Coordinates of C-alpha atoms and ligand atoms in Angstrom, one line a residue:
X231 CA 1.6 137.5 22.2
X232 CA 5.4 136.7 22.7
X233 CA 6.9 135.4 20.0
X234 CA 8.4 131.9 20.7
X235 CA 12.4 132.4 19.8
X236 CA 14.2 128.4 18.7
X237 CA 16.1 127.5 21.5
X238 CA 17.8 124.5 19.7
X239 CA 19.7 125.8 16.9
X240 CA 22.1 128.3 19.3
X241 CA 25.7 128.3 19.2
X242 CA 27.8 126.0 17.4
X243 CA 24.9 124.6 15.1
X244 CA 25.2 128.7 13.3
X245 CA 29.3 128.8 14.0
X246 CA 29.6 125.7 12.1
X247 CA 27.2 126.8 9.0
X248 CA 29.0 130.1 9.0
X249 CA 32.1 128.4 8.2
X250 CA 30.5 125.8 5.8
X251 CA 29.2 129.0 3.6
X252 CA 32.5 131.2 4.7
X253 CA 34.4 128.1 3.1
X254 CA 32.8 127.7 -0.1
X255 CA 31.9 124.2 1.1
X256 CA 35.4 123.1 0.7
X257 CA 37.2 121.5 3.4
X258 CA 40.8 122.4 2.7
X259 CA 43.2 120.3 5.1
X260 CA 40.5 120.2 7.8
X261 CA 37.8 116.8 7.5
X262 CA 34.7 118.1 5.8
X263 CA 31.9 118.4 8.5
X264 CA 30.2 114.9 7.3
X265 CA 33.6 113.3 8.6
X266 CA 33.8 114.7 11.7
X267 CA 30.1 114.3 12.6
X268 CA 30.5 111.1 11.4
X269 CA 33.5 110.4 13.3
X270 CA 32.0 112.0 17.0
X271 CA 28.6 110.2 16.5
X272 CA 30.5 106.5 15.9
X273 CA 32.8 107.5 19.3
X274 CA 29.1 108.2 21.0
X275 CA 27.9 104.6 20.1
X276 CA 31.2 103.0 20.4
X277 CA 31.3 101.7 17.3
X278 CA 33.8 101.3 14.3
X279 CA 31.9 103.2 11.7
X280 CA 29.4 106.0 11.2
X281 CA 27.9 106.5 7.6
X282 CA 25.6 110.0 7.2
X283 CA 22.8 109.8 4.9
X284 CA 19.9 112.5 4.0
X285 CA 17.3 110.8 5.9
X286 CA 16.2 108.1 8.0
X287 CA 14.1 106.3 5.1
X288 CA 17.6 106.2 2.7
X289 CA 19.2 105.0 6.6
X290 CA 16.9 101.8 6.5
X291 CA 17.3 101.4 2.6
X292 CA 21.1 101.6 2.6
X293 CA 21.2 98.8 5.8
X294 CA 18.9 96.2 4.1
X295 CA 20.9 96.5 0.8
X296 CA 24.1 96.0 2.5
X297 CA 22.6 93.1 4.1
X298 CA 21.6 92.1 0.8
X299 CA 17.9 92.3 0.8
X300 CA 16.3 92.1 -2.5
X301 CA 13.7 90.5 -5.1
X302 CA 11.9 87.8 -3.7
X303 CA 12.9 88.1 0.7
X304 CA 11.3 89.7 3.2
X305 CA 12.3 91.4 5.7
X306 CA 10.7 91.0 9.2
X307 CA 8.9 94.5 10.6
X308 CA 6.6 95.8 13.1
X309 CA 3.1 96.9 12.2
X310 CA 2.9 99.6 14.1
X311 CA 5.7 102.2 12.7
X312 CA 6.0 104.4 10.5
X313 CA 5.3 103.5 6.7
X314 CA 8.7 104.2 5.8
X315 CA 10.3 100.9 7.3
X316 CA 7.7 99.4 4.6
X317 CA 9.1 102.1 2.2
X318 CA 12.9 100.9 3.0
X319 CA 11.8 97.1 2.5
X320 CA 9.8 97.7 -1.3
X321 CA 12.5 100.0 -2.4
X322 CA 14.8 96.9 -2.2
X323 CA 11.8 95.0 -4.0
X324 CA 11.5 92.6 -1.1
X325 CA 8.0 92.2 1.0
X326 CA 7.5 93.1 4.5
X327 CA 6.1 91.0 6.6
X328 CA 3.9 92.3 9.8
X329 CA 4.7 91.3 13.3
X330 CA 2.6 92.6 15.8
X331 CA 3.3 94.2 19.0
X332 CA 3.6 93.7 22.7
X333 CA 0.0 95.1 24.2
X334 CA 1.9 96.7 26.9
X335 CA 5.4 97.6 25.6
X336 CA 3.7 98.8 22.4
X337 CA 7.2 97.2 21.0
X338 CA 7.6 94.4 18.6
X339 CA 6.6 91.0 19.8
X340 CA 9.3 88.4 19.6
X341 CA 7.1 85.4 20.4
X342 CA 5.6 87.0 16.9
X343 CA 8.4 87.6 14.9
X344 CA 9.5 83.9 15.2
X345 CA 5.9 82.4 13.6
X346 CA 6.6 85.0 10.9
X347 CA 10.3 83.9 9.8
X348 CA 10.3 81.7 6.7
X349 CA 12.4 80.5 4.1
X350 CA 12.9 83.9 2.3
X351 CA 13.3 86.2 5.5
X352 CA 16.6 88.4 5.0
X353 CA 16.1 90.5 7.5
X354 CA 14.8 91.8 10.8
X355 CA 13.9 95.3 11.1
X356 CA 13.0 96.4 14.9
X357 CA 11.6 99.8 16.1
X358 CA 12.7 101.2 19.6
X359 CA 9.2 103.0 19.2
X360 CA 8.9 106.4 20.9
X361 CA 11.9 106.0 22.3
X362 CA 12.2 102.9 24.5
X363 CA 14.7 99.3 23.4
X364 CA 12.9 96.3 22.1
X365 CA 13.9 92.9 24.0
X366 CA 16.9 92.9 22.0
X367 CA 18.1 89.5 24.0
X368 CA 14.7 88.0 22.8
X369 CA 15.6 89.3 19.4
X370 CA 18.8 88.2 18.7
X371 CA 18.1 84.5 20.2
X372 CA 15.8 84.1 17.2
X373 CA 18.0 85.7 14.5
X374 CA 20.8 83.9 15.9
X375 CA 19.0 80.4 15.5
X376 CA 17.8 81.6 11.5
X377 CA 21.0 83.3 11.1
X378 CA 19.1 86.6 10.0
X379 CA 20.6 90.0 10.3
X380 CA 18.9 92.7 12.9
X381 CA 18.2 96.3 11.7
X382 CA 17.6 98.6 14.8
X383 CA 15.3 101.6 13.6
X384 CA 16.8 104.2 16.8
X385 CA 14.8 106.7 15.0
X386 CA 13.1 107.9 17.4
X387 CA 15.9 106.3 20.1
X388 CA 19.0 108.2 20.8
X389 CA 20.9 107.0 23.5
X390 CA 18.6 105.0 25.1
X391 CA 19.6 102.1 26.9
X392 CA 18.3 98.4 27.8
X393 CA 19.0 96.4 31.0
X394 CA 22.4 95.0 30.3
X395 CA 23.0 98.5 29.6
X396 CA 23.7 98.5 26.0
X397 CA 23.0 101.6 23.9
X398 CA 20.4 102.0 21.5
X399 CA 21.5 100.7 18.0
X400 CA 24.5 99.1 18.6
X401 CA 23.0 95.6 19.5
X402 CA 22.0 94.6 15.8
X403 CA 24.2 94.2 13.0
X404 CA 23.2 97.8 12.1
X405 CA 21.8 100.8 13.9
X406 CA 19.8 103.8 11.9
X407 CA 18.4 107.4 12.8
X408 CA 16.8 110.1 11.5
X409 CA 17.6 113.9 12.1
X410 CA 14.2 115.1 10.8
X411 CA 12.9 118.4 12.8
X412 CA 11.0 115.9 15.2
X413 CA 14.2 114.1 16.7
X414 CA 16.2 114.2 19.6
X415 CA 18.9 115.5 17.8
X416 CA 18.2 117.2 14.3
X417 CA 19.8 118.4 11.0
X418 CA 16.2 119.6 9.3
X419 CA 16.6 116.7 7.7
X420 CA 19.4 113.8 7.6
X421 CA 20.2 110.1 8.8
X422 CA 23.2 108.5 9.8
X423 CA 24.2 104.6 10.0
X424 CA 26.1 102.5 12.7
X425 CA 28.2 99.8 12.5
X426 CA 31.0 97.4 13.7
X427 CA 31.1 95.6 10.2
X428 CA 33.2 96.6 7.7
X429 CA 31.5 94.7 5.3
X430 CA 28.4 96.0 5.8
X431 CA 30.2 99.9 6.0
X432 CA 31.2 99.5 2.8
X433 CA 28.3 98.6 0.9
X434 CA 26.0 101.8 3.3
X435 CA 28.9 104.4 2.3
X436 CA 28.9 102.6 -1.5
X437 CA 24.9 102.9 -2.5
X438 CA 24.2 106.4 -0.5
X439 CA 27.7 107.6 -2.7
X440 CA 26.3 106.8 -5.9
X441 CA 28.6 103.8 -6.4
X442 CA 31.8 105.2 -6.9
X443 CA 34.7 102.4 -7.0
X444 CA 36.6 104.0 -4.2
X445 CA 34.5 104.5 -1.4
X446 CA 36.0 102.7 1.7
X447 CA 34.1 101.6 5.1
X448 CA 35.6 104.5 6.2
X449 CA 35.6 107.3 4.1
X450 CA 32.9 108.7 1.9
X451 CA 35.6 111.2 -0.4
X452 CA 36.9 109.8 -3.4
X453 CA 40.6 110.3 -2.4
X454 CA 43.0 109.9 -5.2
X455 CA 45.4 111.6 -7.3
X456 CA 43.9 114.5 -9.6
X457 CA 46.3 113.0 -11.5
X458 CA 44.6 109.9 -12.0
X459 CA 41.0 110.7 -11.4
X460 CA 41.4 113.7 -14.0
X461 CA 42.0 110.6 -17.0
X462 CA 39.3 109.6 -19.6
X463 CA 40.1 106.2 -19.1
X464 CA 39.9 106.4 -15.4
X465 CA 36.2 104.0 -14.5
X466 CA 34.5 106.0 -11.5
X467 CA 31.7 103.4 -11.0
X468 CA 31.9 99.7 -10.4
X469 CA 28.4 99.6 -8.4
X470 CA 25.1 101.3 -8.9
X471 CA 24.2 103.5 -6.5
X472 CA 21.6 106.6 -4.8
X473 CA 23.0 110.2 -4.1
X474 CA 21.7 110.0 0.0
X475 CA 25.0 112.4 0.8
X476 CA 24.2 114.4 3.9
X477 CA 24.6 118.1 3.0
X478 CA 27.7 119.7 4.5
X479 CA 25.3 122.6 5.5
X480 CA 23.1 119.8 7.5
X481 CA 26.2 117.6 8.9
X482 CA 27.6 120.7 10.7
X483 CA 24.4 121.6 12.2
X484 CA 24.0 117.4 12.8
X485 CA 27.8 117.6 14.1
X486 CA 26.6 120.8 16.4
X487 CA 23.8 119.1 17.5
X488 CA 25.9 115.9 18.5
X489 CA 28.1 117.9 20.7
X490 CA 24.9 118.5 22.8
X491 CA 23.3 115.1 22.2
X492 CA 22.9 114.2 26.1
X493 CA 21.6 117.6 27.1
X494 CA 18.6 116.9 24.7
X495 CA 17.6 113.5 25.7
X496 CA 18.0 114.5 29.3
X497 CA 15.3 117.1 28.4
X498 CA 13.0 114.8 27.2
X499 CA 13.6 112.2 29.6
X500 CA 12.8 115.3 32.1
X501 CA 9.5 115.2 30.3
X502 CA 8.8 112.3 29.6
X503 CA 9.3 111.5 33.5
X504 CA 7.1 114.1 34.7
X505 CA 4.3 112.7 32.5
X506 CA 5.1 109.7 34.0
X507 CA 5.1 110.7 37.8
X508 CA 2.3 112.6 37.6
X509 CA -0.3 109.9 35.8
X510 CA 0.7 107.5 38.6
X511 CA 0.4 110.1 41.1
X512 CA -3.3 110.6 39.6
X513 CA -4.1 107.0 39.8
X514 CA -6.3 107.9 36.4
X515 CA -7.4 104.7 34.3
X516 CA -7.8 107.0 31.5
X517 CA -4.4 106.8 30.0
X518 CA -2.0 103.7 30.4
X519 CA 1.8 104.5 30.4
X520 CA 3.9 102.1 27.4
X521 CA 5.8 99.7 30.1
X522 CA 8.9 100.5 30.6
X523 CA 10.7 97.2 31.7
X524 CA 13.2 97.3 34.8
X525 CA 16.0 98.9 34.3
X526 CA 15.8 100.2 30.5
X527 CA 16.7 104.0 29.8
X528 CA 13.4 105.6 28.0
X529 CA 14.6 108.6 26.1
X530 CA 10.8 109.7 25.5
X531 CA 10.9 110.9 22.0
X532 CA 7.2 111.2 23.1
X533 CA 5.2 110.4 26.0
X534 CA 2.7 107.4 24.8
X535 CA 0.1 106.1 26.8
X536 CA -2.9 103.8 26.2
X537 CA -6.5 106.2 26.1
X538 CA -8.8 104.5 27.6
X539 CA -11.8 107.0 26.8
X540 CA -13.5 105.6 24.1
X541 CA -14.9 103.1 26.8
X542 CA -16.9 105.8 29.4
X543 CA -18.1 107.9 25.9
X544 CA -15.1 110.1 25.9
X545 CA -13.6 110.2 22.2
X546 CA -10.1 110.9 21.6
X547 CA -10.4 114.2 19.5
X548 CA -12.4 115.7 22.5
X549 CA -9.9 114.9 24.9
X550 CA -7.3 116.2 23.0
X551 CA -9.3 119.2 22.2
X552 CA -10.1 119.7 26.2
X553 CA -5.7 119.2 26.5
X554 CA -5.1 121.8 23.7
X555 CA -8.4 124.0 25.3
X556 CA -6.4 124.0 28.9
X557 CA -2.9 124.6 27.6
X558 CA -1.7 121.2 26.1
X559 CA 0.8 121.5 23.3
X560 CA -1.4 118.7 21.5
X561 CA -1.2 114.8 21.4
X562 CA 0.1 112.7 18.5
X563 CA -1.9 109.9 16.5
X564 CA -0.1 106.8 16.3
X565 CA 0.7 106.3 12.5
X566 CA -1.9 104.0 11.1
X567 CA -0.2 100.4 10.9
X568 CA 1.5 99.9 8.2
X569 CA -0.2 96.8 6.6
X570 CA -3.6 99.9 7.1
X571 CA -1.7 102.3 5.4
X572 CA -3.5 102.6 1.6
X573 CA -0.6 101.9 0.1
X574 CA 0.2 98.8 1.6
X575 CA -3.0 97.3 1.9
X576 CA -4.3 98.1 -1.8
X577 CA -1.3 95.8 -2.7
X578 CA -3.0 93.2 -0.7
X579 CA -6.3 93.3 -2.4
X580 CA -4.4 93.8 -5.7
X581 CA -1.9 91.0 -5.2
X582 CA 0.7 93.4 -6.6
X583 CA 4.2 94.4 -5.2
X584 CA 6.8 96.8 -5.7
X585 CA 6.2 96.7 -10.0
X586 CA 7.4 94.3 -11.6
X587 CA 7.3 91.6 -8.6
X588 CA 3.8 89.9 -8.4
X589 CA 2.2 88.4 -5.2
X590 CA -0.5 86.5 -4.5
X591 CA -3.4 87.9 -2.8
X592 CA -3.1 84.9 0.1
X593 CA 0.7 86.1 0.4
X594 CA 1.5 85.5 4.3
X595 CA 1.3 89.3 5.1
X596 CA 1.2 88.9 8.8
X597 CA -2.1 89.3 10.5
X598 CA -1.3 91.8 13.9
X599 CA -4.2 91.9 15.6
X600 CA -3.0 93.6 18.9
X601 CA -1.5 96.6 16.9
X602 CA -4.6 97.4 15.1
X603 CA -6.0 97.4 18.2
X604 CA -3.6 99.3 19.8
X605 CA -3.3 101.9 17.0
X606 CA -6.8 103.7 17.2
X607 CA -5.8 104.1 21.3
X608 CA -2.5 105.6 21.6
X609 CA -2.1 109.0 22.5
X610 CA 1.4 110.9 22.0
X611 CA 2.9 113.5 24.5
X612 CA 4.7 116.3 23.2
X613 CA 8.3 116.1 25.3
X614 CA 10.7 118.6 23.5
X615 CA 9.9 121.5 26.1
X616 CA 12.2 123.7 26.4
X617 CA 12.7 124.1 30.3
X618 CA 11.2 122.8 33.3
X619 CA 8.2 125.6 33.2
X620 CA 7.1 124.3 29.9
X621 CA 7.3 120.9 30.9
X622 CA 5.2 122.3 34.5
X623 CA 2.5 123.9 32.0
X624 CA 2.1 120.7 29.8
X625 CA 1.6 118.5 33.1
X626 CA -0.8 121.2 34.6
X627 CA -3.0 120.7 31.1
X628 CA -3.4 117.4 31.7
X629 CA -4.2 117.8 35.1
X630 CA -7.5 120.1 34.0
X631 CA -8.2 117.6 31.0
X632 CA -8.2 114.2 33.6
X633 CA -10.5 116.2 36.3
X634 CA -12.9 117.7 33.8
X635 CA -13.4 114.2 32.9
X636 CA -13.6 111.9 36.0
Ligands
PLP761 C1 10.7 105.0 13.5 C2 11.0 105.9 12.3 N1 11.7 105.3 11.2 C3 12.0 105.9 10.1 C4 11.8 107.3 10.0 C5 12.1 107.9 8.7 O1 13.0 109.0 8.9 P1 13.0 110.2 7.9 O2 11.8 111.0 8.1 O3 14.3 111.0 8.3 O4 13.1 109.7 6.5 C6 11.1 107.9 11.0 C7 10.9 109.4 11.0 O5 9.9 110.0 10.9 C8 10.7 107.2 12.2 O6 10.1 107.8 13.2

């Protein structure tokens, strides 16, 4: 069989690396690769600073410290996400608190995340989950009225868009991604942090820069005199801090990669369309579509639909056994929700959290009924094809899956 050759890694991505290694990782007069990645990924987003980090947990856990989340808040998230949202909320040593999702949207619930506010939420974390905008009008009428920060997790969102046409990540206070392999855009691994306030700039650049005393909003190089710098009395530290420096090796591929950001999510809109067209086309009650509300911009970091299987005696493994049988490139689990996720819900039995910070076992968790539900259901579509063909094959799969079943 032909071997399949990467297709996303050509061109600037090597160029770039080549002079990374060429250059002994130093910069000389030119702005280190982390700058100017940073630099054309805040001019994408129209915003006044960009902060790279090594991944998209450190991302969440740089924004909630800067907002100043810590011992004894909670931060607001939905239960159906990753774990690492949770991961990003006890590493500050706060509690996260589970609001459930939309049935239809798959997105968190606003209605929700309003009976879950109380007196110690810091924060609001939201999920553009598989690619699609919350109701970030919704949203931000609640934070406004608590006067609560937003955290947009754009993850798995680059470049998507809502109805008023804003872009992913730049409604909030604070927009995060990940460049892990799976993303729109990818270093191998890598994150990076948006922002309009320079408060909140500061403190990001400041905790993923291991503290040091000069860090600005702006700049992640300690830029000052040898002179001075080079002095045993000279005090490098005046905050603690985590080393969550992007690479230079994976902020010129990320830089590369940002160069080509909107032929990427045009692929996988492609995709993520032709699932679409072609399910509605088939009128199949199998799988559900998420709703995409009028006029929003999916970017389809996957295709997700509802399965309906389980129903008519058709279990989910065989269907995706029967996709993978006819050609299918597989289908994704949703992550188990978080408050599911061992973890998590061991420290509810346990009434333990994050060490040293105790909680009771009748703690206000959050119950999220719909996204328990929800998560045993969903079925994720594969949407980083390569061309049109591969996109054909993946749409012809599903074809033979739906009429072997109905
Ligand atoms: C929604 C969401 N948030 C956060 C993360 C964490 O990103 P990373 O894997 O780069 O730490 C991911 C990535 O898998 C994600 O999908």
């Amino acid at each position: 069989m032909k071997k399949k050759i990467g297709w996303r890694f050509k061109g600037n991505e090597i160029r770039y690396l080549t002079k990374v290694l060429k250059n002994d990782f130093s910069a000389g007069s030119d702005a280190s690769m982390t700058e100017k990645f940073e630099k054309k990924f805040a001019k994408i987003h129209n915003q006044k600073f960009a902060i790279a980090s090594n991944s998209g947990t450190s991302t969440l856990h740089q924004a909630l410290l800067s907002i100043g989340v810590g011992h004894g808040h909670e931060v607001i998230i939905p239960a159906l996400t990753v774990a690492m949202c949770g991961f990003a909320v006890w590493q500050c040593g706060a509690v996260p608190v589970y609001a459930d999702v939309d049935e239809y949207s798959f997105l968190i619930d606003p209605k929700d995340i309003e009976k879950k506010i109380t007196k110690k939420t810091k924060a609001i974390m939201v999920v553009h989950t598989y690619g699609l905008m919350c109701d970030m009008d919704a949203i931000l009428k609640i934070a406004d009225k608590y006067k609560i920060n937003v955290l947009e997790d754009c993850a798995q969102c680059f470049l998507g868009k809502d109805h008023k046409n804003r872009i992913s990540g730049t409604v909030g206070s604070i927009g995060s991604w990940s460049l892990e392999s799976s993303k729109h855009i990818s270093s191998g691994e890598g994150g990076i942090l948006t922002t309009n306030n320079a408060h909140f700039a500061k403190i990001m650049r400041k905790y993923g820069t291991l503290g040091f005393k000069n860090i600005t909003a702006q700049n992640g190089k300690v830029r000052i005199s040898r002179d001075k710098f080079q002095d045993p009395n000279w005090e490098r530290h005046d905050q603690f801090g985590y080393n969550y420096r992007l690479s230079e090796i994976c902020s010129a591929v990320a830089l590369a990669q940002t160069e080509k950001i909107n032929i990427f999510v045009k692929k996988r809109v492609e995709a993520g369309n032709a699932f679409l067209r072609f399910i509605k086309k088939s009128k199949t009650s199998l799988l559900i579509p998420q709703e995409i509300k009028k006029n929003y911009k999916h970017t389809f970091y996957t295709f997700a639909c509802v399965f309906n299987g389980e129903s008519r005696g058709i279990s989910w493994q065989s269907f995706r056994k029967k996709f993978i049988e006819n050609g299918g490139d597989g289908i994704y689990a949703a992550w188990k929700t978080v408050n599911n996720e061992p973890c998590f819900a061991d420290v509810r039995k346990n009434g333990l959290f994050s060490g040293n910070m105790k909680i009771s076992k009748s703690y206000g968790w959050g119950e999220t009924p719909v996204a328990i539900n929800l998560q045993k259901k969903i079925m994720q579509f594969t949407t980083n094809q390569r061309n049109k063909k591969e996109i054909k094959k993946q749409i012809l799969a599903l074809k033979k899956t739906l009429e072997f079943y109905e």
